[in-house]
Short mmCIF file of N, CA and C in Angstrom, two decimals:
data_model
loop_
_atom_site.label_atom_id
_atom_site.label_comp_id
_atom_site.label_asym_id
_atom_site.label_seq_id
_atom_site.Cartn_x
_atom_site.Cartn_y
_atom_site.Cartn_z
N UNK A 1 115.44 37.46 24.72
CA UNK A 1 116.47 37.21 23.47
C UNK A 1 116.21 37.37 21.74
N UNK A 2 115.05 36.82 21.56
CA UNK A 2 114.79 37.36 20.31
C UNK A 2 114.00 39.39 20.15
N UNK A 3 113.89 39.96 21.74
CA UNK A 3 113.84 41.43 21.26
C UNK A 3 115.14 42.13 20.86
N UNK A 4 116.44 41.47 21.57
CA UNK A 4 117.90 41.43 21.11
C UNK A 4 117.99 41.41 19.76
N UNK A 5 117.46 40.17 19.59
CA UNK A 5 117.65 40.23 17.93
C UNK A 5 117.49 40.93 17.03
N UNK A 6 115.92 41.14 17.30
CA UNK A 6 115.51 41.83 16.13
C UNK A 6 116.04 43.33 16.43
N UNK A 7 116.34 43.98 17.45
CA UNK A 7 117.19 45.60 17.40
C UNK A 7 118.58 45.05 17.13
N UNK A 8 119.12 44.19 16.83
CA UNK A 8 120.93 44.11 16.39
C UNK A 8 120.62 44.18 14.77
N UNK A 9 119.27 43.19 14.33
CA UNK A 9 119.41 43.14 12.79
C UNK A 9 119.65 44.58 12.06
N UNK A 10 120.69 44.05 11.20
CA UNK A 10 120.81 45.82 9.90
C UNK A 10 119.41 45.65 10.00
N UNK A 11 119.10 47.09 9.26
CA UNK A 11 118.11 47.67 8.45
C UNK A 11 118.53 46.97 6.86
N UNK A 12 117.63 47.26 6.51
CA UNK A 12 117.89 46.88 5.03
C UNK A 12 117.42 47.82 4.24
N UNK A 13 118.48 49.06 3.52
CA UNK A 13 118.56 49.93 3.00
C UNK A 13 118.57 49.70 1.64
N UNK A 14 118.35 50.24 0.67
CA UNK A 14 117.81 50.47 -0.33
C UNK A 14 118.01 51.37 -1.36
N UNK A 15 118.96 52.18 -1.80
CA UNK A 15 119.16 53.53 -1.90
C UNK A 15 119.35 53.77 -3.74
N UNK A 16 118.41 54.55 -3.95
CA UNK A 16 118.59 55.27 -4.96
C UNK A 16 119.98 56.16 -5.36
N UNK A 17 120.68 55.93 -6.67
CA UNK A 17 121.84 56.91 -6.96
C UNK A 17 120.86 57.95 -6.95
N UNK A 18 121.79 59.39 -6.66
CA UNK A 18 121.50 60.73 -6.74
C UNK A 18 120.48 61.47 -7.48
N UNK A 19 122.12 61.06 -8.46
CA UNK A 19 122.43 62.01 -9.46
C UNK A 19 121.16 61.30 -10.64
N UNK A 20 120.52 60.07 -10.73
CA UNK A 20 119.08 59.53 -11.22
C UNK A 20 118.37 60.12 -10.82
N UNK A 21 117.76 60.95 -9.93
CA UNK A 21 116.64 61.55 -9.57
C UNK A 21 116.95 62.89 -10.20
N UNK A 22 118.21 62.98 -10.02
CA UNK A 22 118.16 64.59 -9.99
C UNK A 22 118.75 65.26 -11.63
N UNK A 23 118.96 64.53 -12.47
CA UNK A 23 119.60 64.34 -13.73
C UNK A 23 118.60 64.96 -14.59
N UNK A 24 119.61 65.77 -15.82
CA UNK A 24 118.28 66.78 -16.36
C UNK A 24 117.73 65.55 -17.15
N UNK A 25 118.38 64.66 -17.81
CA UNK A 25 117.92 64.04 -18.70
C UNK A 25 116.45 62.83 -18.68
N UNK A 26 116.26 63.37 -17.14
CA UNK A 26 115.34 62.69 -16.52
C UNK A 26 113.62 63.10 -17.44
N UNK A 27 112.79 62.15 -17.59
CA UNK A 27 111.76 62.64 -17.54
C UNK A 27 110.40 62.74 -16.66
N UNK A 28 109.46 62.62 -16.40
CA UNK A 28 108.20 63.11 -15.64
C UNK A 28 108.32 61.38 -15.41
N UNK A 29 108.39 60.90 -16.38
CA UNK A 29 107.72 58.94 -16.02
C UNK A 29 108.93 58.14 -15.32
N UNK A 30 109.99 58.51 -15.26
CA UNK A 30 110.82 58.55 -14.35
C UNK A 30 110.84 58.55 -13.00
N UNK A 31 110.40 59.89 -12.73
CA UNK A 31 110.76 60.34 -10.88
C UNK A 31 109.22 59.86 -10.62
N UNK A 32 108.06 59.47 -11.41
CA UNK A 32 106.58 59.06 -10.95
C UNK A 32 107.06 57.66 -10.94
N UNK A 33 107.97 56.87 -11.55
CA UNK A 33 108.18 55.69 -10.84
C UNK A 33 108.69 55.35 -9.86
N UNK A 34 110.36 56.63 -9.62
CA UNK A 34 110.62 56.89 -8.26
C UNK A 34 109.97 57.31 -7.28
N UNK A 35 108.51 58.35 -7.55
CA UNK A 35 108.08 58.16 -6.24
C UNK A 35 106.94 56.79 -5.88
N UNK A 36 106.43 56.26 -7.18
CA UNK A 36 105.71 55.03 -6.67
C UNK A 36 106.65 53.95 -6.00
N UNK A 37 108.09 54.20 -6.86
CA UNK A 37 108.79 52.96 -5.84
C UNK A 37 109.06 53.63 -3.91
N UNK A 38 109.23 54.68 -3.98
CA UNK A 38 109.17 54.87 -2.73
C UNK A 38 108.04 54.82 -1.66
N UNK A 39 107.04 54.87 -2.22
CA UNK A 39 105.55 54.75 -2.13
C UNK A 39 105.81 53.59 -1.33
N UNK A 40 105.71 52.28 -2.13
CA UNK A 40 105.58 51.10 -1.59
C UNK A 40 106.73 50.91 -1.24
N UNK A 41 107.76 51.03 -1.00
CA UNK A 41 108.86 50.42 -0.01
C UNK A 41 108.16 51.36 1.23
N UNK A 42 107.78 52.48 1.65
CA UNK A 42 106.99 52.70 2.71
C UNK A 42 106.07 52.17 3.29
N UNK A 43 104.83 51.62 2.59
CA UNK A 43 104.23 50.70 2.98
C UNK A 43 104.77 49.72 3.04
N UNK A 44 105.63 48.83 2.61
CA UNK A 44 106.40 47.71 3.45
C UNK A 44 107.30 47.74 4.42
N UNK A 45 107.59 48.81 4.52
CA UNK A 45 107.53 49.88 6.10
C UNK A 45 106.84 49.87 7.62
N UNK A 46 105.94 50.37 7.12
CA UNK A 46 104.80 50.63 7.83
C UNK A 46 104.32 48.74 8.06
N UNK A 47 104.10 48.14 7.12
CA UNK A 47 103.15 46.47 7.93
C UNK A 47 104.65 45.95 8.22
N UNK A 48 106.07 46.28 7.64
CA UNK A 48 106.91 45.82 8.70
C UNK A 48 106.85 46.02 10.33
N UNK A 49 106.77 47.10 10.48
CA UNK A 49 107.04 47.85 12.03
C UNK A 49 105.48 47.18 12.36
N UNK A 50 104.09 47.34 12.04
CA UNK A 50 102.68 46.77 12.78
C UNK A 50 103.37 45.07 12.67
N UNK A 51 103.95 44.29 12.08
CA UNK A 51 104.22 42.76 12.67
C UNK A 51 105.31 42.88 14.05
N UNK A 52 106.45 43.89 13.72
CA UNK A 52 107.41 44.22 15.57
C UNK A 52 106.39 44.09 16.11
N UNK A 53 105.95 45.53 15.67
CA UNK A 53 104.65 45.30 17.25
C UNK A 53 103.97 44.67 17.61
N UNK A 54 103.45 43.82 16.41
CA UNK A 54 102.57 42.61 17.13
C UNK A 54 103.67 41.64 17.76
N UNK A 55 105.09 41.22 17.32
CA UNK A 55 105.29 40.36 17.90
C UNK A 55 105.88 40.45 19.21
N UNK A 56 106.21 41.97 19.65
CA UNK A 56 106.47 42.59 20.91
C UNK A 56 105.52 42.60 21.75
N UNK A 57 104.60 43.14 21.08
CA UNK A 57 103.22 42.73 22.02
C UNK A 57 103.10 41.41 23.29
N UNK A 58 103.14 40.65 21.88
CA UNK A 58 102.95 38.90 22.25
C UNK A 58 104.20 38.62 23.39
N UNK A 59 105.38 38.84 22.54
CA UNK A 59 106.62 38.80 23.70
C UNK A 59 106.18 39.28 25.15
N UNK A 60 105.58 40.78 25.27
CA UNK A 60 105.24 40.95 26.80
C UNK A 60 104.51 40.30 27.67
N UNK A 61 103.59 39.65 26.81
CA UNK A 61 102.31 38.93 27.04
C UNK A 61 103.24 37.80 27.29
N UNK A 62 103.60 37.32 26.91
CA UNK A 62 104.85 35.71 27.25
C UNK A 62 105.87 36.30 28.45
N UNK A 63 106.21 37.17 28.00
CA UNK A 63 107.11 37.59 29.26
C UNK A 63 106.54 37.69 31.03
N UNK A 64 104.90 38.54 30.58
CA UNK A 64 104.77 38.50 32.04
C UNK A 64 103.94 36.84 32.50
N UNK A 65 103.56 36.31 31.83
CA UNK A 65 103.24 35.08 32.12
C UNK A 65 104.49 33.68 32.86
N UNK A 66 105.52 34.24 32.07
CA UNK A 66 106.91 33.65 32.53
C UNK A 66 107.29 34.21 33.83
N UNK A 67 107.40 35.41 34.18
CA UNK A 67 107.27 36.20 35.77
C UNK A 67 106.24 35.64 36.15
N UNK A 68 104.77 35.37 36.63
CA UNK A 68 104.04 35.39 37.14
C UNK A 68 104.31 33.49 37.88
N UNK A 69 104.72 32.92 36.82
CA UNK A 69 105.17 31.48 37.08
C UNK A 69 105.92 31.25 37.84
N UNK A 70 107.57 32.17 37.04
CA UNK A 70 108.34 31.48 38.23
C UNK A 70 107.78 32.58 39.73
N UNK A 71 107.41 33.57 39.86
CA UNK A 71 106.78 33.86 40.86
C UNK A 71 106.37 32.81 41.82
N UNK A 72 105.13 32.12 41.38
CA UNK A 72 104.82 31.18 41.81
C UNK A 72 105.48 29.66 42.50
N UNK A 73 106.52 29.80 41.47
CA UNK A 73 107.68 28.11 41.56
C UNK A 73 107.70 29.33 43.15
N UNK A 74 108.70 30.07 43.09
CA UNK A 74 109.46 30.39 43.80
C UNK A 74 108.75 30.29 45.25
N UNK A 75 107.25 30.98 45.67
CA UNK A 75 107.13 30.65 46.44
C UNK A 75 106.72 29.38 46.84
N UNK A 76 106.59 28.30 45.69
CA UNK A 76 106.52 26.71 46.67
C UNK A 76 108.07 25.96 47.10
N UNK A 77 108.83 27.15 46.16
CA UNK A 77 110.10 26.28 47.27
C UNK A 77 110.44 26.44 48.37
N UNK A 78 110.92 25.49 49.14
CA UNK A 78 111.06 25.40 50.45
C UNK A 78 112.45 26.76 50.79
N UNK A 79 111.67 27.28 52.11
CA UNK A 79 112.94 28.03 52.43
C UNK A 79 114.02 27.34 53.42
N UNK A 80 114.99 27.99 53.64
CA UNK A 80 116.04 27.08 53.76
C UNK A 80 116.40 28.45 54.94
#
């Protein structure tokens, strides 16, 4: 259920207005700020992906454990 929730969650997209990036009155400082902002966003995205991967790996282990437990319970169930 958690995997479905993670996949259904809408991604947060931060978009800079295109005219602010390509306007002729922008100095190199504003472009440097935009690049810096993009680099920070990329860093945070990578961190979030690592957290999601770790969580999915944990969920895989939990699934395997629960599946093994269910199989043991099914073997103990009396056959009719």
